[in-house]
Amino acid sequence: MLLAMDSGMTTGKIQGVETKDPAFGTPALWIEPSMRDRAEMYGYTVVDPTAVIATHLTETIRRHADEILTRDATQHLIDELKKTSPAVVDDLIPNVMRLAEVQQILQMLLREQVPIRQLGVILETLGDYAGRTKDPILLTEFVRARLARTISTRYRDAENRLYVVTLDPTLEDRVRAGFEHNERGLFIRMAPQMIEKICRAIAAQVEKLTAANRPPVVLVSPQIRAALREMTAAHLPNLVVLSYNEVTRDTRIESVGMVVDNER
């Protein structure tokens, strides 16, 4: 059997057993090998079971990369960076930030699938802002804004279009009133029933994206991005929450729907 994945651009139907791609959750079919040529002609991506398993394992590791990034692994990454950019490292560690604090920022980035390959840029950004605040949430948001091109490129298409769902201003205000962020951290004050209701409303709009095989992106103001991600993580673990600060100027935002506040 082969797995035929619907690219969202297929031009015909084929017979097979309906399933979902185990790595990404997109629609797929198990088909007989004899159907491969026809499936590919119709625009399906066809892979064998070995590739399916390998992709699934890779995706699983990627989703849990924050747990794999130990203190020793962080030190190794920094040691490697120091060989080429010693000033960037020496200006930050250990006088401005401790290794454990840097590790926490990197883990928070990885938890939301933000690559940390540009470690030099990340440490430079921390050096720019760590003198003003040691809040890991704020520092992570500053880093994400600096990595806007990396983040935008990850989710937009070949024509630089970023398809998103947005929140209406009243709902953004409700989210803003539903959390507290102070020196001790981020605390969600919104009732669980309201969070669940908002998540259902977001899911209904995001379905327009996933049905077209597009990333499930919700675009919100920078002030509520981290809180909304925290609120939705349990109900919508694959939801991508971006702020306007993370979208580059050359990215064309295409909104496919708006989540409204039905409590008005």
PDB file of C-alpha atoms in Angstrom:
ATOM      1  CA  MET A   1       0.000   0.000   0.000  1.00  0.00           C
ATOM      2  CA  LEU A   2       1.034   3.599  -0.623  1.00  0.00           C
ATOM      3  CA  LEU A   3      -0.082   6.811   1.050  1.00  0.00           C
ATOM      4  CA  ALA A   4      -1.530   9.406  -1.334  1.00  0.00           C
ATOM      5  CA  MET A   5      -1.715  12.835   0.300  1.00  0.00           C
ATOM      6  CA  ASP A   6      -4.113  15.482  -0.941  1.00  0.00           C
ATOM      7  CA  SER A   7      -2.104  18.609  -1.738  1.00  0.00           C
ATOM      8  CA  GLY A   8      -5.215  20.754  -1.891  1.00  0.00           C
ATOM      9  CA  MET A   9      -4.575  21.186  -5.626  1.00  0.00           C
ATOM     10  CA  THR A  10      -5.735  17.756  -6.819  1.00  0.00           C
ATOM     11  CA  THR A  11      -7.611  17.618 -10.104  1.00  0.00           C
ATOM     12  CA  GLY A  12      -9.352  14.248  -9.805  1.00  0.00           C
ATOM     13  CA  LYS A  13     -10.619  11.537  -7.493  1.00  0.00           C
ATOM     14  CA  ILE A  14      -8.993   8.178  -6.846  1.00  0.00           C
ATOM     15  CA  GLN A  15     -10.155   5.120  -4.947  1.00  0.00           C
ATOM     16  CA  GLY A  16      -8.580   4.241  -1.635  1.00  0.00           C
ATOM     17  CA  VAL A  17      -9.026   3.924   2.103  1.00  0.00           C
ATOM     18  CA  GLU A  18      -9.530   7.335   3.677  1.00  0.00           C
ATOM     19  CA  THR A  19      -7.054   8.298   6.390  1.00  0.00           C
ATOM     20  CA  LYS A  20      -4.943  11.233   7.540  1.00  0.00           C
ATOM     21  CA  ASP A  21      -1.251  11.860   7.156  1.00  0.00           C
ATOM     22  CA  PRO A  22       0.034  10.839  10.625  1.00  0.00           C
ATOM     23  CA  ALA A  23       2.646  13.599  10.684  1.00  0.00           C
ATOM     24  CA  PHE A  24       0.523  16.585   9.679  1.00  0.00           C
ATOM     25  CA  GLY A  25      -3.090  15.435   9.941  1.00  0.00           C
ATOM     26  CA  THR A  26      -3.940  16.307   6.340  1.00  0.00           C
ATOM     27  CA  PRO A  27      -6.398  14.221   4.246  1.00  0.00           C
ATOM     28  CA  ALA A  28      -4.865  11.159   2.614  1.00  0.00           C
ATOM     29  CA  LEU A  29      -5.733   7.784   1.082  1.00  0.00           C
ATOM     30  CA  TRP A  30      -4.137   4.364   1.297  1.00  0.00           C
ATOM     31  CA  ILE A  31      -3.959   3.167  -2.322  1.00  0.00           C
ATOM     32  CA  GLU A  32      -2.697   0.159  -4.250  1.00  0.00           C
ATOM     33  CA  PRO A  33       0.730   0.563  -5.921  1.00  0.00           C
ATOM     34  CA  SER A  34      -0.979   0.219  -9.307  1.00  0.00           C
ATOM     35  CA  MET A  35      -2.794   3.514  -8.619  1.00  0.00           C
ATOM     36  CA  ARG A  36       0.412   5.515  -8.133  1.00  0.00           C
ATOM     37  CA  ASP A  37       0.728   6.981 -11.631  1.00  0.00           C
ATOM     38  CA  ARG A  38      -2.901   8.089 -11.719  1.00  0.00           C
ATOM     39  CA  ALA A  39      -2.684   9.605  -8.230  1.00  0.00           C
ATOM     40  CA  GLU A  40       0.425  11.600  -9.116  1.00  0.00           C
ATOM     41  CA  MET A  41      -1.184  12.717 -12.385  1.00  0.00           C
ATOM     42  CA  TYR A  42      -4.096  14.103 -10.338  1.00  0.00           C
ATOM     43  CA  GLY A  43      -1.724  16.014  -8.061  1.00  0.00           C
ATOM     44  CA  TYR A  44      -1.485  13.711  -5.053  1.00  0.00           C
ATOM     45  CA  THR A  45       1.821  13.339  -3.212  1.00  0.00           C
ATOM     46  CA  VAL A  46       2.486   9.594  -3.041  1.00  0.00           C
ATOM     47  CA  VAL A  47       4.924   8.048  -0.560  1.00  0.00           C
ATOM     48  CA  ASP A  48       5.691   4.544   0.645  1.00  0.00           C
ATOM     49  CA  PRO A  49       5.136   3.377   4.260  1.00  0.00           C
ATOM     50  CA  THR A  50       8.827   3.713   5.139  1.00  0.00           C
ATOM     51  CA  ALA A  51       8.803   7.390   4.199  1.00  0.00           C
ATOM     52  CA  VAL A  52       5.565   7.866   6.154  1.00  0.00           C
ATOM     53  CA  ILE A  53       7.152   6.435   9.298  1.00  0.00           C
ATOM     54  CA  ALA A  54      10.356   8.453   8.851  1.00  0.00           C
ATOM     55  CA  THR A  55       8.409  11.682   8.353  1.00  0.00           C
ATOM     56  CA  HIS A  56       6.238  10.923  11.371  1.00  0.00           C
ATOM     57  CA  LEU A  57       9.297  10.344  13.566  1.00  0.00           C
ATOM     58  CA  THR A  58      10.944  13.530  12.300  1.00  0.00           C
ATOM     59  CA  GLU A  59       7.789  15.522  12.960  1.00  0.00           C
ATOM     60  CA  THR A  60       7.448  14.020  16.450  1.00  0.00           C
ATOM     61  CA  ILE A  61      11.018  15.018  17.299  1.00  0.00           C
ATOM     62  CA  ARG A  62      10.417  18.515  15.936  1.00  0.00           C
ATOM     63  CA  ARG A  63       7.293  18.954  18.031  1.00  0.00           C
ATOM     64  CA  HIS A  64       9.144  17.928  21.179  1.00  0.00           C
ATOM     65  CA  ALA A  65      12.433  19.683  20.434  1.00  0.00           C
ATOM     66  CA  ASP A  66      12.020  21.925  23.480  1.00  0.00           C
ATOM     67  CA  GLU A  67      12.140  18.859  25.741  1.00  0.00           C
ATOM     68  CA  ILE A  68      15.265  17.580  24.013  1.00  0.00           C
ATOM     69  CA  LEU A  69      17.146  20.873  24.446  1.00  0.00           C
ATOM     70  CA  THR A  70      18.944  20.148  27.717  1.00  0.00           C
ATOM     71  CA  ARG A  71      21.308  22.470  29.568  1.00  0.00           C
ATOM     72  CA  ASP A  72      24.286  20.589  28.130  1.00  0.00           C
ATOM     73  CA  ALA A  73      22.855  20.813  24.609  1.00  0.00           C
ATOM     74  CA  THR A  74      22.363  24.554  25.057  1.00  0.00           C
ATOM     75  CA  GLN A  75      25.945  24.948  26.229  1.00  0.00           C
ATOM     76  CA  HIS A  76      27.159  23.018  23.176  1.00  0.00           C
ATOM     77  CA  LEU A  77      25.227  25.307  20.810  1.00  0.00           C
ATOM     78  CA  ILE A  78      26.657  28.385  22.498  1.00  0.00           C
ATOM     79  CA  ASP A  79      30.185  26.979  22.455  1.00  0.00           C
ATOM     80  CA  GLU A  80      29.875  26.402  18.705  1.00  0.00           C
ATOM     81  CA  LEU A  81      28.570  29.941  18.159  1.00  0.00           C
ATOM     82  CA  LYS A  82      31.422  31.363  20.222  1.00  0.00           C
ATOM     83  CA  LYS A  83      33.931  30.010  17.701  1.00  0.00           C
ATOM     84  CA  THR A  84      32.590  32.387  15.045  1.00  0.00           C
ATOM     85  CA  SER A  85      30.883  35.129  17.079  1.00  0.00           C
ATOM     86  CA  PRO A  86      32.703  35.409  20.411  1.00  0.00           C
ATOM     87  CA  ALA A  87      31.571  38.969  21.120  1.00  0.00           C
ATOM     88  CA  VAL A  88      27.892  38.048  20.825  1.00  0.00           C
ATOM     89  CA  VAL A  89      28.291  35.328  23.436  1.00  0.00           C
ATOM     90  CA  ASP A  90      30.632  37.194  25.781  1.00  0.00           C
ATOM     91  CA  ASP A  91      28.415  40.293  25.833  1.00  0.00           C
ATOM     92  CA  LEU A  92      25.471  38.232  27.074  1.00  0.00           C
ATOM     93  CA  ILE A  93      26.649  35.208  29.064  1.00  0.00           C
ATOM     94  CA  PRO A  94      27.102  35.095  32.010  1.00  0.00           C
ATOM     95  CA  ASN A  95      27.071  38.787  32.995  1.00  0.00           C
ATOM     96  CA  VAL A  96      23.679  39.715  31.514  1.00  0.00           C
ATOM     97  CA  MET A  97      21.901  36.360  31.335  1.00  0.00           C
ATOM     98  CA  ARG A  98      22.634  32.968  32.811  1.00  0.00           C
ATOM     99  CA  LEU A  99      22.807  29.843  30.666  1.00  0.00           C
ATOM    100  CA  ALA A 100      19.565  28.570  32.215  1.00  0.00           C
ATOM    101  CA  GLU A 101      17.751  31.756  31.208  1.00  0.00           C
ATOM    102  CA  VAL A 102      18.959  31.480  27.618  1.00  0.00           C
ATOM    103  CA  GLN A 103      17.920  27.829  27.567  1.00  0.00           C
ATOM    104  CA  GLN A 104      14.421  28.813  28.686  1.00  0.00           C
ATOM    105  CA  ILE A 105      14.071  31.314  25.830  1.00  0.00           C
ATOM    106  CA  LEU A 106      15.250  28.762  23.273  1.00  0.00           C
ATOM    107  CA  GLN A 107      12.816  26.186  24.640  1.00  0.00           C
ATOM    108  CA  MET A 108       9.935  28.645  24.380  1.00  0.00           C
ATOM    109  CA  LEU A 109      10.815  29.300  20.742  1.00  0.00           C
ATOM    110  CA  LEU A 110      11.061  25.599  19.926  1.00  0.00           C
ATOM    111  CA  ARG A 111       7.780  24.885  21.704  1.00  0.00           C
ATOM    112  CA  GLU A 112       6.060  26.941  18.988  1.00  0.00           C
ATOM    113  CA  GLN A 113       8.147  25.524  16.146  1.00  0.00           C
ATOM    114  CA  VAL A 114      10.342  28.619  15.744  1.00  0.00           C
ATOM    115  CA  PRO A 115      13.770  27.477  14.472  1.00  0.00           C
ATOM    116  CA  ILE A 116      16.804  28.485  16.541  1.00  0.00           C
ATOM    117  CA  ARG A 117      19.352  28.093  13.740  1.00  0.00           C
ATOM    118  CA  GLN A 118      19.937  31.857  13.820  1.00  0.00           C
ATOM    119  CA  LEU A 119      21.347  31.585  17.318  1.00  0.00           C
ATOM    120  CA  GLY A 120      23.567  34.620  16.832  1.00  0.00           C
ATOM    121  CA  VAL A 121      20.566  36.811  16.014  1.00  0.00           C
ATOM    122  CA  ILE A 122      18.701  35.390  19.002  1.00  0.00           C
ATOM    123  CA  LEU A 123      21.541  36.150  21.419  1.00  0.00           C
ATOM    124  CA  GLU A 124      22.048  39.627  19.946  1.00  0.00           C
ATOM    125  CA  THR A 125      18.360  40.356  20.497  1.00  0.00           C
ATOM    126  CA  LEU A 126      18.547  39.116  24.068  1.00  0.00           C
ATOM    127  CA  GLY A 127      21.567  41.344  24.575  1.00  0.00           C
ATOM    128  CA  ASP A 128      19.583  44.330  23.276  1.00  0.00           C
ATOM    129  CA  TYR A 129      16.632  43.816  25.631  1.00  0.00           C
ATOM    130  CA  ALA A 130      17.803  41.815  28.655  1.00  0.00           C
ATOM    131  CA  GLY A 131      19.087  45.007  30.271  1.00  0.00           C
ATOM    132  CA  ARG A 132      15.493  46.285  30.388  1.00  0.00           C
ATOM    133  CA  THR A 133      13.688  43.115  31.426  1.00  0.00           C
ATOM    134  CA  LYS A 134      14.403  39.557  32.475  1.00  0.00           C
ATOM    135  CA  ASP A 135      10.837  38.452  31.760  1.00  0.00           C
ATOM    136  CA  PRO A 136      11.234  35.341  29.564  1.00  0.00           C
ATOM    137  CA  ILE A 137       7.868  35.890  27.874  1.00  0.00           C
ATOM    138  CA  LEU A 138       8.699  39.459  26.860  1.00  0.00           C
ATOM    139  CA  LEU A 139      12.194  38.470  25.766  1.00  0.00           C
ATOM    140  CA  THR A 140      10.788  35.650  23.650  1.00  0.00           C
ATOM    141  CA  GLU A 141       8.363  38.064  21.986  1.00  0.00           C
ATOM    142  CA  PHE A 142      11.243  40.449  21.192  1.00  0.00           C
ATOM    143  CA  VAL A 143      13.176  37.562  19.639  1.00  0.00           C
ATOM    144  CA  ARG A 144      10.176  36.412  17.624  1.00  0.00           C
ATOM    145  CA  ALA A 145       9.770  39.926  16.208  1.00  0.00           C
ATOM    146  CA  ARG A 146      13.457  39.959  15.216  1.00  0.00           C
ATOM    147  CA  LEU A 147      12.950  36.582  13.505  1.00  0.00           C
ATOM    148  CA  ALA A 148       9.957  37.885  11.542  1.00  0.00           C
ATOM    149  CA  ARG A 149      11.366  36.886   8.160  1.00  0.00           C
ATOM    150  CA  THR A 150      12.060  33.339   9.292  1.00  0.00           C
ATOM    151  CA  ILE A 151       8.582  33.038  10.786  1.00  0.00           C
ATOM    152  CA  SER A 152       6.796  34.643   7.828  1.00  0.00           C
ATOM    153  CA  THR A 153       8.613  32.481   5.303  1.00  0.00           C
ATOM    154  CA  ARG A 154       7.679  29.360   7.231  1.00  0.00           C
ATOM    155  CA  TYR A 155       3.940  29.932   6.825  1.00  0.00           C
ATOM    156  CA  ARG A 156       3.443  31.933   3.622  1.00  0.00           C
ATOM    157  CA  ASP A 157       3.186  30.474   0.126  1.00  0.00           C
ATOM    158  CA  ALA A 158       5.420  30.877  -2.925  1.00  0.00           C
ATOM    159  CA  GLU A 159       3.673  34.158  -3.812  1.00  0.00           C
ATOM    160  CA  ASN A 160       4.416  35.580  -0.336  1.00  0.00           C
ATOM    161  CA  ARG A 161       0.768  35.264   0.679  1.00  0.00           C
ATOM    162  CA  LEU A 162       0.027  34.453   4.307  1.00  0.00           C
ATOM    163  CA  TYR A 163      -3.473  33.052   4.772  1.00  0.00           C
ATOM    164  CA  VAL A 164      -4.771  33.704   8.262  1.00  0.00           C
ATOM    165  CA  VAL A 165      -7.754  33.939  10.564  1.00  0.00           C
ATOM    166  CA  THR A 166      -8.088  37.100  12.664  1.00  0.00           C
ATOM    167  CA  LEU A 167      -9.962  38.075  15.828  1.00  0.00           C
ATOM    168  CA  ASP A 168     -12.405  40.948  15.871  1.00  0.00           C
ATOM    169  CA  PRO A 169     -11.340  43.866  18.132  1.00  0.00           C
ATOM    170  CA  THR A 170     -13.982  43.105  20.763  1.00  0.00           C
ATOM    171  CA  LEU A 171     -12.761  39.530  21.124  1.00  0.00           C
ATOM    172  CA  GLU A 172      -9.157  40.714  21.322  1.00  0.00           C
ATOM    173  CA  ASP A 173     -10.237  43.005  24.163  1.00  0.00           C
ATOM    174  CA  ARG A 174     -11.887  40.051  25.907  1.00  0.00           C
ATOM    175  CA  VAL A 175      -8.699  38.013  25.613  1.00  0.00           C
ATOM    176  CA  ARG A 176      -6.656  40.984  26.861  1.00  0.00           C
ATOM    177  CA  ALA A 177      -8.859  41.214  29.943  1.00  0.00           C
ATOM    178  CA  GLY A 178      -8.600  37.476  30.516  1.00  0.00           C
ATOM    179  CA  PHE A 179      -4.990  37.248  31.612  1.00  0.00           C
ATOM    180  CA  GLU A 180      -2.473  38.890  33.899  1.00  0.00           C
ATOM    181  CA  HIS A 181       1.185  39.245  33.041  1.00  0.00           C
ATOM    182  CA  ASN A 182       3.542  40.404  35.758  1.00  0.00           C
ATOM    183  CA  GLU A 183       7.030  39.700  37.080  1.00  0.00           C
ATOM    184  CA  ARG A 184       5.891  36.275  38.290  1.00  0.00           C
ATOM    185  CA  GLY A 185       4.676  35.139  34.888  1.00  0.00           C
ATOM    186  CA  LEU A 186       1.572  34.835  32.733  1.00  0.00           C
ATOM    187  CA  PHE A 187      -1.657  33.912  34.512  1.00  0.00           C
ATOM    188  CA  ILE A 188      -4.891  33.085  32.688  1.00  0.00           C
ATOM    189  CA  ARG A 189      -7.925  34.474  34.522  1.00  0.00           C
ATOM    190  CA  MET A 190     -10.578  33.654  31.938  1.00  0.00           C
ATOM    191  CA  ALA A 191     -13.117  30.979  32.881  1.00  0.00           C
ATOM    192  CA  PRO A 192     -12.400  27.559  31.329  1.00  0.00           C
ATOM    193  CA  GLN A 193     -15.859  27.520  29.739  1.00  0.00           C
ATOM    194  CA  MET A 194     -15.136  30.812  27.966  1.00  0.00           C
ATOM    195  CA  ILE A 195     -11.727  29.569  26.796  1.00  0.00           C
ATOM    196  CA  GLU A 196     -13.339  26.461  25.362  1.00  0.00           C
ATOM    197  CA  LYS A 197     -15.973  28.561  23.603  1.00  0.00           C
ATOM    198  CA  ILE A 198     -13.320  30.805  22.051  1.00  0.00           C
ATOM    199  CA  CYS A 199     -11.335  27.754  20.944  1.00  0.00           C
ATOM    200  CA  ARG A 200     -14.393  26.294  19.227  1.00  0.00           C
ATOM    201  CA  ALA A 201     -14.973  29.580  17.415  1.00  0.00           C
ATOM    202  CA  ILE A 202     -11.333  29.728  16.311  1.00  0.00           C
ATOM    203  CA  ALA A 203     -11.428  26.094  15.170  1.00  0.00           C
ATOM    204  CA  ALA A 204     -14.495  26.783  13.032  1.00  0.00           C
ATOM    205  CA  GLN A 205     -12.683  29.557  11.161  1.00  0.00           C
ATOM    206  CA  VAL A 206      -9.343  27.737  10.974  1.00  0.00           C
ATOM    207  CA  GLU A 207     -11.111  24.831   9.261  1.00  0.00           C
ATOM    208  CA  LYS A 208     -11.180  27.054   6.146  1.00  0.00           C
ATOM    209  CA  LEU A 209      -7.382  26.984   6.159  1.00  0.00           C
ATOM    210  CA  THR A 210      -6.852  23.306   6.922  1.00  0.00           C
ATOM    211  CA  ALA A 211      -9.438  22.302   4.314  1.00  0.00           C
ATOM    212  CA  ALA A 212      -7.220  24.028   1.737  1.00  0.00           C
ATOM    213  CA  ASN A 213      -4.076  22.389   3.180  1.00  0.00           C
ATOM    214  CA  ARG A 214      -2.830  25.693   4.542  1.00  0.00           C
ATOM    215  CA  PRO A 215      -1.185  26.189   7.940  1.00  0.00           C
ATOM    216  CA  PRO A 216      -3.694  26.916  10.740  1.00  0.00           C
ATOM    217  CA  VAL A 217      -2.573  30.488  11.448  1.00  0.00           C
ATOM    218  CA  VAL A 218      -4.389  33.034  13.604  1.00  0.00           C
ATOM    219  CA  LEU A 219      -3.005  36.579  13.443  1.00  0.00           C
ATOM    220  CA  VAL A 220      -3.453  38.877  16.445  1.00  0.00           C
ATOM    221  CA  SER A 221      -2.008  41.971  18.090  1.00  0.00           C
ATOM    222  CA  PRO A 222       1.377  41.587  19.814  1.00  0.00           C
ATOM    223  CA  GLN A 223      -0.115  42.364  23.226  1.00  0.00           C
ATOM    224  CA  ILE A 224      -2.196  39.176  23.333  1.00  0.00           C
ATOM    225  CA  ARG A 225      -0.187  36.728  21.219  1.00  0.00           C
ATOM    226  CA  ALA A 226       1.510  34.837  24.048  1.00  0.00           C
ATOM    227  CA  ALA A 227      -1.648  34.745  26.159  1.00  0.00           C
ATOM    228  CA  LEU A 228      -3.825  33.476  23.312  1.00  0.00           C
ATOM    229  CA  ARG A 229      -1.296  30.755  22.590  1.00  0.00           C
ATOM    230  CA  GLU A 230      -1.402  29.730  26.253  1.00  0.00           C
ATOM    231  CA  MET A 231      -5.211  29.753  26.273  1.00  0.00           C
ATOM    232  CA  THR A 232      -5.538  27.619  23.145  1.00  0.00           C
ATOM    233  CA  ALA A 233      -2.627  25.200  23.612  1.00  0.00           C
ATOM    234  CA  ALA A 234      -4.644  22.423  25.253  1.00  0.00           C
ATOM    235  CA  HIS A 235      -7.625  22.585  22.882  1.00  0.00           C
ATOM    236  CA  LEU A 236      -5.816  23.511  19.644  1.00  0.00           C
ATOM    237  CA  PRO A 237      -2.237  22.210  19.985  1.00  0.00           C
ATOM    238  CA  ASN A 238      -1.436  22.659  16.281  1.00  0.00           C
ATOM    239  CA  LEU A 239      -2.706  26.232  16.085  1.00  0.00           C
ATOM    240  CA  VAL A 240      -0.080  28.756  14.980  1.00  0.00           C
ATOM    241  CA  VAL A 241      -0.535  32.073  16.794  1.00  0.00           C
ATOM    242  CA  LEU A 242       1.348  34.943  15.154  1.00  0.00           C
ATOM    243  CA  SER A 243       1.450  38.645  15.906  1.00  0.00           C
ATOM    244  CA  TYR A 244       1.586  41.456  13.376  1.00  0.00           C
ATOM    245  CA  ASN A 245       5.160  42.131  14.553  1.00  0.00           C
ATOM    246  CA  GLU A 246       6.167  38.763  13.103  1.00  0.00           C
ATOM    247  CA  VAL A 247       4.946  39.455   9.570  1.00  0.00           C
ATOM    248  CA  THR A 248       7.375  41.117   7.165  1.00  0.00           C
ATOM    249  CA  ARG A 249       6.342  44.021   4.945  1.00  0.00           C
ATOM    250  CA  ASP A 250       6.659  41.981   1.773  1.00  0.00           C
ATOM    251  CA  THR A 251       4.182  39.409   3.075  1.00  0.00           C
ATOM    252  CA  ARG A 252       0.652  39.699   1.684  1.00  0.00           C
ATOM    253  CA  ILE A 253      -1.855  38.954   4.425  1.00  0.00           C
ATOM    254  CA  GLU A 254      -4.981  37.165   3.184  1.00  0.00           C
ATOM    255  CA  SER A 255      -7.667  36.819   5.860  1.00  0.00           C
ATOM    256  CA  VAL A 256     -10.072  33.943   5.226  1.00  0.00           C
ATOM    257  CA  GLY A 257     -12.244  34.603   8.263  1.00  0.00           C
ATOM    258  CA  MET A 258     -12.703  36.540  11.476  1.00  0.00           C
ATOM    259  CA  VAL A 259     -13.524  35.081  14.877  1.00  0.00           C
ATOM    260  CA  VAL A 260     -16.232  37.231  16.444  1.00  0.00           C
ATOM    261  CA  ASP A 261     -17.222  37.766  20.057  1.00  0.00           C
ATOM    262  CA  ASN A 262     -20.624  36.121  20.431  1.00  0.00           C
ATOM    263  CA  GLU A 263     -20.917  37.283  24.039  1.00  0.00           C
ATOM    264  CA  ARG A 264     -21.660  40.873  23.042  1.00  0.00           C
TER     265      ARG A 264
END
